[in-house]
Short mmCIF file of C-alpha atoms in Angstrom, two decimals:
data_model
loop_
_atom_site.label_atom_id
_atom_site.label_comp_id
_atom_site.label_asym_id
_atom_site.label_seq_id
_atom_site.Cartn_x
_atom_site.Cartn_y
_atom_site.Cartn_z
CA MET A 1 93.62 7.30 25.66
CA ARG A 2 91.00 8.36 27.95
CA LYS A 3 87.56 6.33 27.44
CA LYS A 4 84.35 7.48 28.56
CA PHE A 5 81.20 4.72 29.42
CA LEU A 6 77.57 5.01 29.15
CA CYS A 7 74.91 2.98 30.47
CA ASN A 8 73.45 -0.34 29.26
CA TRP A 9 70.66 1.29 27.85
CA PHE A 10 72.61 3.71 25.62
CA ALA A 11 74.81 0.53 24.49
CA ILE A 12 71.50 -1.43 23.36
CA LEU A 13 70.56 1.44 21.39
CA ALA A 14 73.72 1.55 19.63
CA LEU A 15 73.55 -1.97 18.70
CA VAL A 16 70.05 -1.41 16.94
CA LEU A 17 71.96 1.23 15.33
CA TYR A 18 74.15 -0.11 14.17
CA VAL A 19 72.86 -3.04 12.84
CA GLY A 20 69.72 -1.40 11.45
CA LEU A 21 71.78 0.45 9.08
CA ALA A 22 73.40 -1.80 7.85
CA PRO A 23 74.17 -1.77 3.80
CA THR A 24 72.33 -5.16 3.65
CA GLN A 25 68.90 -3.61 3.35
CA ASN A 26 67.16 -3.49 0.34
CA VAL A 27 65.06 -0.85 -1.07
CA SER A 28 61.73 -1.04 -1.55
CA ALA A 29 59.59 1.79 -3.22
CA ASN A 30 59.24 2.57 -6.07
CA THR A 31 62.29 5.33 -7.12
CA THR A 32 60.35 7.06 -10.37
CA VAL A 33 57.44 9.02 -10.18
CA GLU A 34 55.94 9.65 -13.93
CA GLU A 35 56.10 12.90 -15.47
CA ASN A 36 53.70 15.83 -13.97
CA THR A 37 51.09 16.30 -16.56
CA THR A 38 49.51 18.62 -14.22
CA GLU A 39 48.09 22.10 -16.31
CA VAL A 40 47.90 25.65 -15.02
CA SER A 41 45.06 28.03 -15.78
CA ALA A 42 47.89 30.99 -15.93
CA PRO A 43 50.50 31.59 -18.25
CA THR A 44 53.68 30.38 -16.09
CA TRP A 45 57.21 30.13 -16.40
CA VAL A 46 57.91 27.39 -13.72
CA ALA A 47 59.08 24.20 -14.49
CA SER A 48 59.12 21.00 -12.62
CA ALA A 49 61.90 19.46 -11.16
CA SER A 50 64.08 16.02 -10.66
CA TYR A 51 64.55 15.06 -7.47
CA LEU A 52 67.66 13.04 -6.83
CA ALA A 53 67.95 11.71 -2.28
CA LEU A 54 71.12 10.24 -1.94
CA GLY A 55 72.70 9.01 2.08
CA ASP A 56 71.37 6.61 4.22
CA SER A 57 68.58 5.03 5.37
CA LEU A 58 66.41 7.83 6.34
CA ALA A 59 66.29 8.89 2.94
CA ALA A 60 66.28 4.95 1.50
CA GLY A 61 63.39 4.97 3.76
CA MET A 62 63.47 2.67 6.65
CA ASP A 63 61.10 3.15 9.92
CA HIS A 64 60.67 3.14 13.65
CA LEU A 65 60.25 -0.75 13.30
CA GLY A 66 63.34 -1.27 10.77
CA GLU A 67 60.98 -2.16 7.95
CA MET A 68 61.81 -0.51 4.50
CA GLY A 69 59.31 2.12 3.23
CA ASP A 70 58.86 5.75 2.71
CA GLY A 71 61.01 7.94 4.34
CA TYR A 72 61.34 11.55 4.36
CA ALA A 73 62.74 12.27 0.25
CA ASP A 74 59.62 9.96 -0.29
CA TYR A 75 57.10 12.95 1.35
CA LEU A 76 58.91 15.17 -0.43
CA ALA A 77 58.10 13.84 -3.51
CA GLY A 78 54.96 12.89 -2.96
CA THR A 79 54.15 16.82 -1.34
CA MET A 80 56.46 18.05 -5.45
CA GLU A 81 53.34 15.57 -7.48
CA GLU A 82 50.78 16.63 -5.51
CA THR A 83 51.63 20.25 -6.48
CA GLY A 84 52.30 19.84 -9.82
CA LEU A 85 55.93 20.70 -9.41
CA LEU A 86 57.81 16.82 -9.47
CA GLU A 87 59.52 15.91 -12.94
CA SER A 88 60.86 12.42 -11.60
CA PHE A 89 62.05 10.81 -8.14
CA ASN A 90 65.22 8.81 -7.97
CA LYS A 91 66.38 7.62 -4.48
CA THR A 92 67.93 4.46 -5.93
CA PHE A 93 70.97 5.81 -4.86
CA ALA A 94 70.19 5.99 -0.78
CA ALA A 95 70.94 2.92 0.93
CA PRO A 96 70.74 1.78 4.93
CA GLY A 97 74.58 1.84 6.48
CA TYR A 98 75.47 4.69 4.07
CA THR A 99 78.38 6.53 5.91
CA THR A 100 79.91 9.89 3.89
CA LYS A 101 82.30 7.90 2.98
CA ASP A 102 80.29 6.27 0.82
CA VAL A 103 78.13 8.71 -0.52
CA LEU A 104 81.90 9.95 -2.09
CA LYS A 105 82.97 6.67 -2.98
CA ASP A 106 80.18 5.81 -5.69
CA ILE A 107 80.06 9.50 -6.98
CA GLU A 108 83.76 8.97 -7.65
CA GLU A 109 83.26 6.14 -9.36
CA ASN A 110 80.10 6.79 -10.95
CA ALA A 111 78.25 4.18 -9.38
CA THR A 112 75.39 1.97 -11.56
CA ARG A 113 72.18 0.48 -10.22
CA ASP A 114 69.82 -1.89 -11.64
CA VAL A 115 66.13 -0.74 -11.41
CA GLY A 116 63.76 -2.56 -13.64
CA GLY A 117 66.07 -4.56 -15.63
CA LYS A 118 67.63 -0.47 -16.46
CA SER A 119 71.06 0.45 -15.56
CA ILE A 120 71.47 3.87 -13.61
CA ARG A 121 74.86 5.97 -13.33
CA LEU A 122 75.08 8.32 -10.96
CA HIS A 123 76.73 11.14 -12.96
CA ASP A 124 74.14 10.80 -15.42
CA ALA A 125 71.40 10.91 -12.46
CA ILE A 126 72.94 13.93 -10.82
CA ALA A 127 73.28 15.85 -13.95
CA ASN A 128 69.71 15.44 -14.93
CA ALA A 129 69.07 16.31 -11.01
CA GLY A 130 68.11 19.22 -10.55
CA LEU A 131 66.99 19.03 -7.10
CA ILE A 132 69.41 16.47 -4.31
CA THR A 133 69.20 16.03 -0.79
CA ILE A 134 71.85 14.01 1.36
CA SER A 135 71.57 13.33 4.53
CA ALA A 136 75.15 11.35 5.38
CA GLY A 137 77.28 11.42 8.50
CA ALA A 138 75.63 9.87 11.09
CA ASN A 139 76.89 6.16 10.11
CA ASP A 140 80.10 8.00 9.79
CA VAL A 141 80.30 8.67 14.05
CA LEU A 142 79.04 5.43 14.95
CA ALA A 143 81.52 3.55 13.61
CA HIS A 144 83.72 4.76 16.68
CA VAL A 145 81.50 3.07 18.91
CA LYS A 146 82.91 0.48 20.39
CA ILE A 147 80.27 -2.24 22.36
CA ASP A 148 81.10 -5.15 24.91
CA PRO A 149 78.88 -7.81 23.58
CA THR A 150 78.30 -8.92 27.64
CA THR A 151 78.31 -5.94 29.29
CA PHE A 152 77.01 -3.61 26.44
CA ALA A 153 78.75 -0.96 27.87
CA VAL A 154 80.05 1.65 25.11
CA MET A 155 83.36 3.10 24.70
CA TYR A 156 84.79 5.69 22.53
CA ASP A 157 87.75 7.61 21.46
CA GLU A 158 86.75 11.31 22.00
CA GLN A 159 89.78 12.69 19.37
CA ALA A 160 88.75 9.77 17.18
CA LEU A 161 85.68 10.66 17.42
CA GLN A 162 85.92 14.43 17.65
CA LEU A 163 88.83 13.75 14.04
CA GLU A 164 85.71 11.88 12.35
CA ILE A 165 83.20 14.47 12.75
CA LYS A 166 85.55 17.22 11.44
CA GLN A 167 85.90 14.15 8.43
CA VAL A 168 82.15 14.43 8.03
CA GLY A 169 82.28 18.05 7.22
CA MET A 170 85.12 17.37 4.74
CA ASN A 171 84.02 14.48 2.92
CA LEU A 172 80.20 17.03 2.63
CA MET A 173 82.33 19.90 1.36
CA LYS A 174 84.11 17.13 -1.41
CA ILE A 175 80.18 15.02 -2.39
CA ILE A 176 78.75 18.46 -3.13
CA THR A 177 81.90 20.06 -4.60
CA ALA A 178 81.74 16.74 -7.13
CA ILE A 179 77.64 17.61 -8.01
CA HIS A 180 78.69 20.44 -8.78
CA THR A 181 80.97 19.50 -10.80
CA ILE A 182 78.53 17.17 -12.63
CA ASN A 183 75.87 19.36 -12.17
CA PRO A 184 76.88 23.38 -11.47
CA GLU A 185 72.95 24.20 -11.46
CA ALA A 186 72.01 21.90 -9.04
CA GLN A 187 70.38 22.92 -5.68
CA VAL A 188 71.71 20.95 -2.57
CA TYR A 189 69.70 20.22 0.16
CA VAL A 190 72.10 18.72 3.32
CA MET A 191 69.91 17.41 6.31
CA GLY A 192 70.91 18.39 9.77
CA TYR A 193 70.60 15.30 12.58
CA TYR A 194 68.17 14.84 15.40
CA ASN A 195 68.54 13.27 18.60
CA PRO A 196 67.91 9.58 18.21
CA TYR A 197 67.97 8.84 21.58
CA PRO A 198 65.07 11.48 23.33
CA HIS A 199 64.05 8.23 25.78
CA LEU A 200 67.44 7.62 27.34
CA PRO A 201 67.92 9.56 31.25
CA LYS A 202 68.13 13.56 31.41
CA GLU A 203 72.12 12.84 32.85
CA ILE A 204 72.62 11.47 28.98
CA GLN A 205 71.19 14.40 27.68
CA PRO A 206 73.63 16.78 27.69
CA LEU A 207 76.58 14.70 26.10
CA LEU A 208 74.20 13.21 23.67
CA ALA A 209 73.24 17.05 22.92
CA GLN A 210 76.95 17.76 22.58
CA LEU A 211 78.03 15.39 19.90
CA LEU A 212 75.26 16.25 17.83
CA ALA A 213 75.91 19.93 18.02
CA GLY A 214 79.60 18.47 16.70
CA VAL A 215 77.98 16.50 13.84
CA ASN A 216 75.40 19.00 12.98
CA LYS A 217 78.45 21.96 13.14
CA ALA A 218 80.19 20.00 10.35
CA ILE A 219 77.01 19.50 8.20
CA GLU A 220 76.02 23.35 8.44
CA THR A 221 80.01 24.43 7.86
CA ALA A 222 79.78 21.91 4.57
CA ALA A 223 76.03 23.55 3.70
CA GLN A 224 78.27 27.32 3.29
CA LEU A 225 79.18 25.67 -0.04
CA PRO A 226 76.81 28.01 -3.06
CA ASN A 227 73.63 26.18 -4.19
CA VAL A 228 73.19 24.36 -0.82
CA ASP A 229 71.16 24.97 2.37
CA TRP A 230 71.11 23.44 5.12
CA VAL A 231 67.81 21.65 6.75
CA GLN A 232 68.01 21.86 10.66
CA THR A 233 65.84 18.71 11.82
CA ALA A 234 66.26 18.30 15.53
CA ASP A 235 64.35 20.96 17.32
CA ILE A 236 61.01 19.67 15.50
CA VAL A 237 61.69 15.59 15.62
CA ALA A 238 62.27 16.80 19.93
CA LYS A 239 59.37 18.58 20.00
CA ASP A 240 57.48 15.53 20.15
CA PHE A 241 59.48 12.85 20.23
CA LYS A 242 57.34 10.33 21.33
CA ALA A 243 55.32 10.31 17.76
CA ASN A 244 57.90 11.16 15.58
CA LEU A 245 60.77 8.48 17.76
CA PRO A 246 58.11 6.27 19.09
CA ASN A 247 60.02 3.14 19.29
CA PRO A 248 62.88 3.73 22.23
CA GLN A 249 64.94 0.56 20.56
CA ASN A 250 64.98 1.95 16.85
CA ILE A 251 66.42 5.38 16.09
CA HIS A 252 64.53 5.00 12.48
CA LEU A 253 61.53 8.57 12.79
CA SER A 254 58.02 7.04 12.33
CA PRO A 255 55.79 7.92 9.11
CA GLU A 256 54.94 10.52 11.36
CA GLY A 257 58.08 12.05 11.95
CA TYR A 258 59.12 11.57 8.15
CA GLN A 259 56.22 13.60 7.51
CA VAL A 260 57.25 16.49 9.92
CA VAL A 261 60.87 16.31 8.67
CA ALA A 262 60.09 16.24 5.02
CA GLU A 263 57.74 19.49 5.54
CA LEU A 264 60.94 21.05 6.64
CA PHE A 265 62.60 20.04 3.95
CA TRP A 266 59.31 21.33 1.55
CA ASN A 267 59.83 24.91 2.87
CA LYS A 268 63.16 25.53 2.05
CA VAL A 269 62.86 23.89 -1.06
CA GLN A 270 59.43 26.35 -1.18
CA ALA A 271 61.56 29.31 -0.59
CA ASP A 272 65.18 28.67 -2.34
CA TYR A 273 64.36 25.88 -5.26
CA PRO A 274 64.93 27.97 -8.73
CA TRP A 275 61.05 26.80 -10.29
CA ILE A 276 62.12 29.47 -12.79
CA PRO A 277 64.31 28.55 -14.77
CA VAL A 278 67.95 31.13 -14.32
CA ASP A 279 67.96 31.46 -18.19
CA ALA A 280 64.19 32.14 -18.92
CA PHE A 281 64.64 35.99 -18.38
CA VAL A 282 67.78 37.37 -18.70
CA ALA A 283 69.99 40.18 -20.71
CA ASP A 284 71.29 39.93 -23.85
CA GLU A 285 72.91 42.95 -24.34
CA VAL A 286 73.79 45.79 -21.83
CA THR A 287 75.72 49.18 -22.49
CA THR A 288 76.44 51.65 -20.22
CA ASP A 289 72.67 53.31 -21.16
CA SER A 290 70.98 50.51 -22.33
CA VAL A 291 69.51 46.94 -21.21
CA THR A 292 68.06 44.57 -24.00
CA LEU A 293 65.88 41.58 -22.05
CA ALA A 294 65.24 38.48 -23.52
CA TRP A 295 63.07 35.32 -22.44
CA LYS A 296 61.55 32.05 -23.19
CA ALA A 297 57.77 31.77 -24.01
CA ALA A 298 55.64 31.23 -20.93
CA THR A 299 53.81 28.01 -20.59
CA THR A 300 49.91 28.81 -20.81
CA GLU A 301 47.28 26.85 -22.47
CA GLY A 302 45.85 29.03 -24.16
CA GLN A 303 48.50 31.99 -26.40
CA ILE A 304 49.93 34.60 -24.23
CA ALA A 305 48.76 38.42 -25.78
CA THR A 306 51.24 40.18 -24.30
CA TYR A 307 54.61 40.74 -21.75
CA ASP A 308 54.39 43.04 -19.53
CA ILE A 309 58.13 44.32 -18.66
CA TYR A 310 58.59 46.09 -15.06
CA LEU A 311 60.56 48.33 -13.39
CA GLN A 312 60.88 47.44 -10.20
CA ASP A 313 56.76 48.23 -9.96
CA GLU A 314 56.34 51.09 -12.56
CA LYS A 315 55.17 49.23 -16.07
CA ILE A 316 57.45 50.18 -18.47
CA GLY A 317 56.40 48.53 -21.67
CA SER A 318 54.30 45.71 -23.35
CA VAL A 319 55.24 43.49 -26.46
CA ASP A 320 52.71 41.33 -28.40
CA GLY A 321 52.51 37.69 -27.41
CA ASP A 322 54.81 36.64 -30.17
CA VAL A 323 57.74 38.86 -29.37
CA LEU A 324 60.49 37.90 -26.91
CA SER A 325 62.92 40.81 -26.74
CA PHE A 326 62.79 44.26 -25.43
CA THR A 327 65.47 47.49 -25.00
CA VAL A 328 65.55 49.55 -22.44
CA GLU A 329 67.16 53.13 -22.74
CA ASP A 330 67.77 56.31 -21.06
CA LEU A 331 69.65 54.46 -18.20
CA ASP A 332 72.30 55.97 -16.27
CA GLU A 333 75.59 54.06 -16.16
CA ASN A 334 76.93 51.71 -13.78
CA GLN A 335 73.77 51.66 -11.92
CA SER A 336 71.48 49.00 -11.09
CA TYR A 337 68.25 48.09 -12.43
CA ALA A 338 65.52 46.09 -10.85
CA PHE A 339 63.48 44.41 -14.00
CA SER A 340 60.70 41.61 -13.73
CA ILE A 341 58.10 40.30 -16.84
CA MET A 342 54.76 38.97 -16.44
CA ALA A 343 53.01 36.76 -19.23
CA VAL A 344 49.33 37.74 -19.99
CA ASP A 345 46.96 35.17 -22.09
CA GLY A 346 44.23 36.01 -24.07
CA ASN A 347 41.59 35.65 -21.09
CA GLY A 348 43.58 38.03 -18.95
CA ASN A 349 45.23 35.89 -16.75
CA SER A 350 48.47 36.89 -15.54
CA SER A 351 51.59 34.96 -14.88
CA GLU A 352 51.70 34.56 -10.73
CA GLU A 353 55.45 33.90 -10.64
CA SER A 354 56.67 35.35 -13.22
CA PRO A 355 60.75 35.81 -13.85
CA SER A 356 63.12 38.94 -12.58
CA LEU A 357 66.06 39.93 -13.46
CA ASN A 358 68.41 42.93 -11.74
CA VAL A 359 71.03 43.94 -14.04
CA THR A 360 73.69 46.70 -13.93
CA THR A 361 74.71 48.55 -16.77
CA GLU A 362 78.10 49.17 -18.26
CA ALA A 363 80.83 51.68 -16.52
CA ALA A 364 82.05 53.68 -18.83
CA VAL A 365 85.62 52.82 -19.31
CA SER A 366 88.12 56.19 -19.21
CA SER A 367 90.74 56.19 -21.56
CA PHE A 368 93.27 56.69 -19.09
CA SER A 369 94.23 55.72 -15.72
CA ASP A 370 94.15 58.44 -13.81
CA VAL A 371 91.21 60.22 -14.35
CA LYS A 372 88.24 58.02 -13.32
CA GLY A 373 85.89 60.03 -10.46
CA HIS A 374 87.95 63.09 -11.50
CA TRP A 375 85.68 66.32 -11.56
CA ALA A 376 86.26 67.05 -15.01
CA GLU A 377 86.14 63.19 -16.27
CA GLY A 378 83.41 63.93 -19.05
CA ALA A 379 85.11 66.66 -20.40
CA ILE A 380 88.54 64.93 -21.05
CA GLU A 381 87.15 61.84 -22.25
CA GLN A 382 84.68 64.16 -24.38
CA ALA A 383 87.63 66.17 -25.26
CA THR A 384 89.69 62.80 -25.99
CA LEU A 385 87.30 61.68 -28.61
CA LEU A 386 87.31 64.86 -30.48
CA GLY A 387 90.76 64.64 -30.75
CA ILE A 388 91.87 67.77 -28.99
CA PHE A 389 93.94 66.42 -25.87
CA ASN A 390 96.40 62.87 -26.06
CA GLY A 391 97.28 61.59 -23.74
CA TYR A 392 101.00 60.26 -21.96
CA ALA A 393 102.37 57.11 -23.18
CA ASP A 394 102.01 55.37 -20.03
CA GLY A 395 98.06 55.68 -20.02
CA THR A 396 97.90 58.84 -17.97
CA PHE A 397 96.34 62.05 -18.91
CA LYS A 398 97.58 64.16 -15.67
CA PRO A 399 94.75 65.68 -15.62
CA ASP A 400 95.98 68.35 -12.13
CA ASN A 401 99.35 69.07 -14.88
CA GLY A 402 99.49 72.83 -15.89
CA LEU A 403 99.10 72.94 -19.52
CA THR A 404 101.94 74.25 -21.36
CA ARG A 405 101.96 76.76 -24.41
CA ALA A 406 103.27 74.15 -26.48
CA GLN A 407 100.48 71.86 -25.27
CA ALA A 408 97.72 74.62 -25.67
CA ALA A 409 99.05 75.07 -29.54
CA SER A 410 98.59 71.89 -30.52
CA VAL A 411 95.12 72.09 -28.42
CA PHE A 412 93.87 75.07 -30.50
CA VAL A 413 94.71 73.38 -33.53
CA ARG A 414 93.41 70.48 -33.34
CA ALA A 415 90.16 71.78 -31.47
CA LEU A 416 89.58 74.31 -34.50
CA GLN A 417 91.14 71.39 -36.91
CA LEU A 418 93.18 74.44 -38.61
CA PRO A 419 94.94 73.41 -41.47
CA ALA A 420 98.87 72.83 -41.48
CA ALA A 421 100.67 76.24 -42.48
CA ASN A 422 103.96 75.85 -43.39
CA VAL A 423 105.21 79.39 -42.19
CA ALA A 424 108.75 80.37 -40.60
CA VAL A 425 108.39 81.24 -37.07
CA PRO A 426 110.10 83.97 -35.23
CA PHE A 427 111.28 81.04 -32.30
CA ASP A 428 114.61 79.89 -31.12
CA ASP A 429 113.47 77.60 -28.57
CA ILE A 430 111.03 74.88 -30.49
CA GLY A 431 113.64 73.40 -32.06
CA ASP A 432 113.79 70.22 -29.66
CA TYR A 433 110.34 69.61 -30.04
CA SER A 434 108.22 67.15 -32.54
CA GLU A 435 107.94 67.87 -36.09
CA ALA A 436 103.99 67.32 -35.30
CA THR A 437 104.37 69.35 -32.20
CA GLN A 438 106.53 72.66 -34.17
CA ALA A 439 104.34 71.96 -37.30
CA ASP A 440 101.16 73.10 -34.40
CA ILE A 441 103.54 75.79 -33.04
CA GLN A 442 103.35 77.04 -36.86
CA THR A 443 100.03 76.68 -37.54
CA ALA A 444 99.02 78.61 -34.33
CA PHE A 445 100.89 81.34 -35.24
CA ALA A 446 99.95 81.60 -38.38
CA ASN A 447 96.26 82.15 -37.24
CA GLY A 448 97.20 84.42 -34.30
CA LEU A 449 96.60 82.20 -31.58
CA VAL A 450 99.83 82.33 -29.93
CA LYS A 451 102.97 85.03 -29.75
CA GLY A 452 106.43 85.05 -29.17
CA ASP A 453 108.67 87.52 -26.81
CA ASN A 454 112.03 88.00 -28.32
CA GLY A 455 112.43 85.60 -30.70
CA ASN A 456 111.59 82.74 -27.81
CA PHE A 457 108.09 81.06 -27.40
CA LYS A 458 108.90 79.60 -24.12
CA PRO A 459 107.17 76.33 -24.90
CA THR A 460 107.31 74.94 -21.59
CA GLU A 461 105.37 77.73 -19.55
CA ASN A 462 102.41 77.38 -17.56
CA VAL A 463 99.64 79.26 -19.71
CA THR A 464 98.08 80.91 -16.64
CA ARG A 465 93.54 80.62 -16.49
CA ALA A 466 93.63 83.83 -17.63
CA GLN A 467 95.68 84.08 -20.47
CA LEU A 468 93.77 80.53 -21.73
CA ALA A 469 90.43 81.45 -21.46
CA LEU A 470 90.78 84.60 -23.01
CA MET A 471 92.57 82.79 -25.93
CA VAL A 472 89.70 80.22 -25.57
CA TRP A 473 87.10 83.11 -25.82
CA ARG A 474 88.47 85.09 -28.76
CA VAL A 475 88.08 81.61 -30.71
CA ALA A 476 84.36 81.41 -29.75
CA ALA A 477 83.70 84.92 -29.99
CA SER A 478 85.23 84.45 -33.59
CA GLU A 479 82.65 81.88 -34.15
CA LEU A 480 79.74 83.30 -32.41
CA GLY A 481 80.18 86.44 -34.46
CA GLY A 482 77.34 88.58 -33.63
CA ASP A 483 75.56 86.58 -31.42
CA MET A 484 77.77 87.04 -29.10
CA PRO A 485 75.69 87.56 -25.66
CA ALA A 486 76.31 90.83 -23.83
CA SER A 487 79.40 91.04 -21.61
CA ASN A 488 77.79 93.35 -19.03
CA THR A 489 75.19 91.59 -17.85
CA PHE A 490 77.43 89.03 -16.38
CA THR A 491 78.94 89.59 -12.59
CA SER A 492 82.80 89.98 -13.14
CA PRO A 493 84.98 87.97 -11.00
CA THR A 494 86.34 89.41 -7.50
CA ASP A 495 89.83 88.66 -8.05
CA MET A 496 90.32 90.38 -11.30
CA GLY A 497 92.69 93.33 -10.02
CA ASP A 498 94.00 94.84 -12.75
CA TYR A 499 93.54 92.63 -16.14
CA ASP A 500 92.71 94.77 -19.20
CA VAL A 501 88.71 95.21 -19.74
CA GLU A 502 88.91 92.86 -22.90
CA THR A 503 90.05 89.68 -20.07
CA ILE A 504 87.22 90.69 -17.47
CA GLN A 505 84.35 90.79 -19.94
CA ALA A 506 85.42 87.22 -21.56
CA ILE A 507 85.89 85.85 -18.06
CA ALA A 508 82.47 87.74 -16.52
CA THR A 509 80.55 86.31 -19.78
CA MET A 510 81.70 83.07 -19.53
CA SER A 511 80.87 82.28 -15.95
CA GLY A 512 77.14 83.76 -16.29
CA LEU A 513 76.74 81.20 -19.08
CA GLY A 514 78.33 78.33 -16.91
CA VAL A 515 81.60 77.95 -19.03
CA ILE A 516 83.15 78.77 -16.25
CA SER A 517 82.90 78.34 -12.29
CA LEU A 518 83.83 80.43 -9.86
CA GLU A 519 85.06 79.92 -6.26
CA ASP A 520 83.20 82.81 -3.98
CA GLY A 521 83.51 85.24 -6.70
CA ALA A 522 87.13 84.21 -7.92
CA PHE A 523 88.12 83.44 -10.96
CA HIS A 524 91.92 82.75 -9.37
CA PRO A 525 93.11 84.26 -12.96
CA THR A 526 97.12 84.02 -12.23
CA GLU A 527 97.09 80.18 -11.37
CA PRO A 528 98.20 77.89 -13.82
CA ALA A 529 95.80 76.52 -15.82
CA THR A 530 95.57 72.77 -15.38
CA ARG A 531 94.61 70.27 -18.55
CA ALA A 532 91.45 69.58 -16.78
CA PHE A 533 90.43 73.02 -17.07
CA ALA A 534 91.29 73.16 -20.30
CA ALA A 535 89.68 70.24 -21.66
CA SER A 536 86.35 71.46 -19.85
CA LEU A 537 86.86 74.79 -21.21
CA LEU A 538 86.67 74.02 -24.57
CA THR A 539 84.18 71.39 -24.46
CA LYS A 540 81.61 73.67 -23.06
CA LEU A 541 82.62 76.71 -25.81
CA LEU A 542 82.99 74.29 -28.61
CA SER A 543 79.26 72.77 -27.11
CA LEU A 544 78.18 76.72 -27.52
CA THR A 545 79.58 77.81 -30.84
CA ASN A 546 77.97 74.24 -32.01
CA GLN A 547 74.19 74.95 -30.83
#
């Protein structure tokens, strides 16, 4: 194994670090802060946070003189208290000398601490905390540093050290996962480490920077988990290391150093912590075209006069202060909308920090697996709801398949809701069809909708676009009666050829009414009428006759 040696000064500092972080130190600072009672002058949904600090001596509060006092966690808690955002603070489970293994073990064993004659279990502390900070990992790495008590030469196994750095990242992931198992809503902030030896000669600094980068990369990787932030401290501490790390023989921060680190945490917490609870403003019910918004009452000194609801920056509604819901209608399906709410009290004071919510309306669920995004999807769904069309047993509609004469007969009978006609039909080729299909063909024949050819119905033959258009138009014309629009006011398709006048006028009229779409003036009358085309044509004409 390859060994590496550093200078004696580094050895002395490493020894001081190892001893200074020994777990025999006791926490002397208070571990709780009374609940904040600061009143607010305007309505608000902001809730104060319960803060739990976990980790090593930096959280516990050992200073540059080796004495216990206020660490970064205390200063962060103090800032939160000053701003009225601290409900409670607990650093009972932060201890000098702690490694990631120690923190993980405490969580796995649900460690207990006695504070002021009262026992506190770690799982309860985690469950009650909305904000949790973690500083752990440095002591894991230091355990692999060997110090010669005579020469103070420092040796370390590079391979073992790299493995330990990886283990730090894995342990932090386990810690964070365990925390979120107990409290899924907890927001976790993990501290990155700084160079504790800025006073060493410059030739040592590249090696220190490499080791520091490895540790911080492991920590940052663990912080990629949900509801976790990484707080990078190396640059701010190094910027004024003489003030932040004034004692060359101690790697702990001065009060000034702890304050600048706490400020970094505070900046992150201000930006990322969910000060407004996630359930303060929710979508209570979401449909394809509406959203019912619901909210919890805002906190106020007086009485809420109104709640104003906004869609992006536009006010779309207002309700009295005792109403806690609002329904937004006429929305588009499968679309995202940004809503927010503002509380206004009787004095006209508006909430400065108000909840917001992104809601996506439901997508219309297709009855068939093969029509989503099809040009006739809406018509197919409507025709299905009206009972005009049925799908296939495999859940498909087959919109681009041709419509057979047998299918056309059933479609017309269902569309017109014709009563069954018990008449004999002169067709010899429908015996293999179901009784229901045969009955539809009988009814269509009895009502003059279909005809045969020399004793054959030709049920499997596809209906052409021109044939279907004429059949549909005859039905519509019968329904419209004297209200028929004048067909000569519409332009005939360019490809009708030798078709009879009735067919040409029917297609021209339906084109003019927007029921049929032409492609560059052409109708393609001889092509098979697809099931999608039939659904579109029937639903549009049924809508026309119902106007």
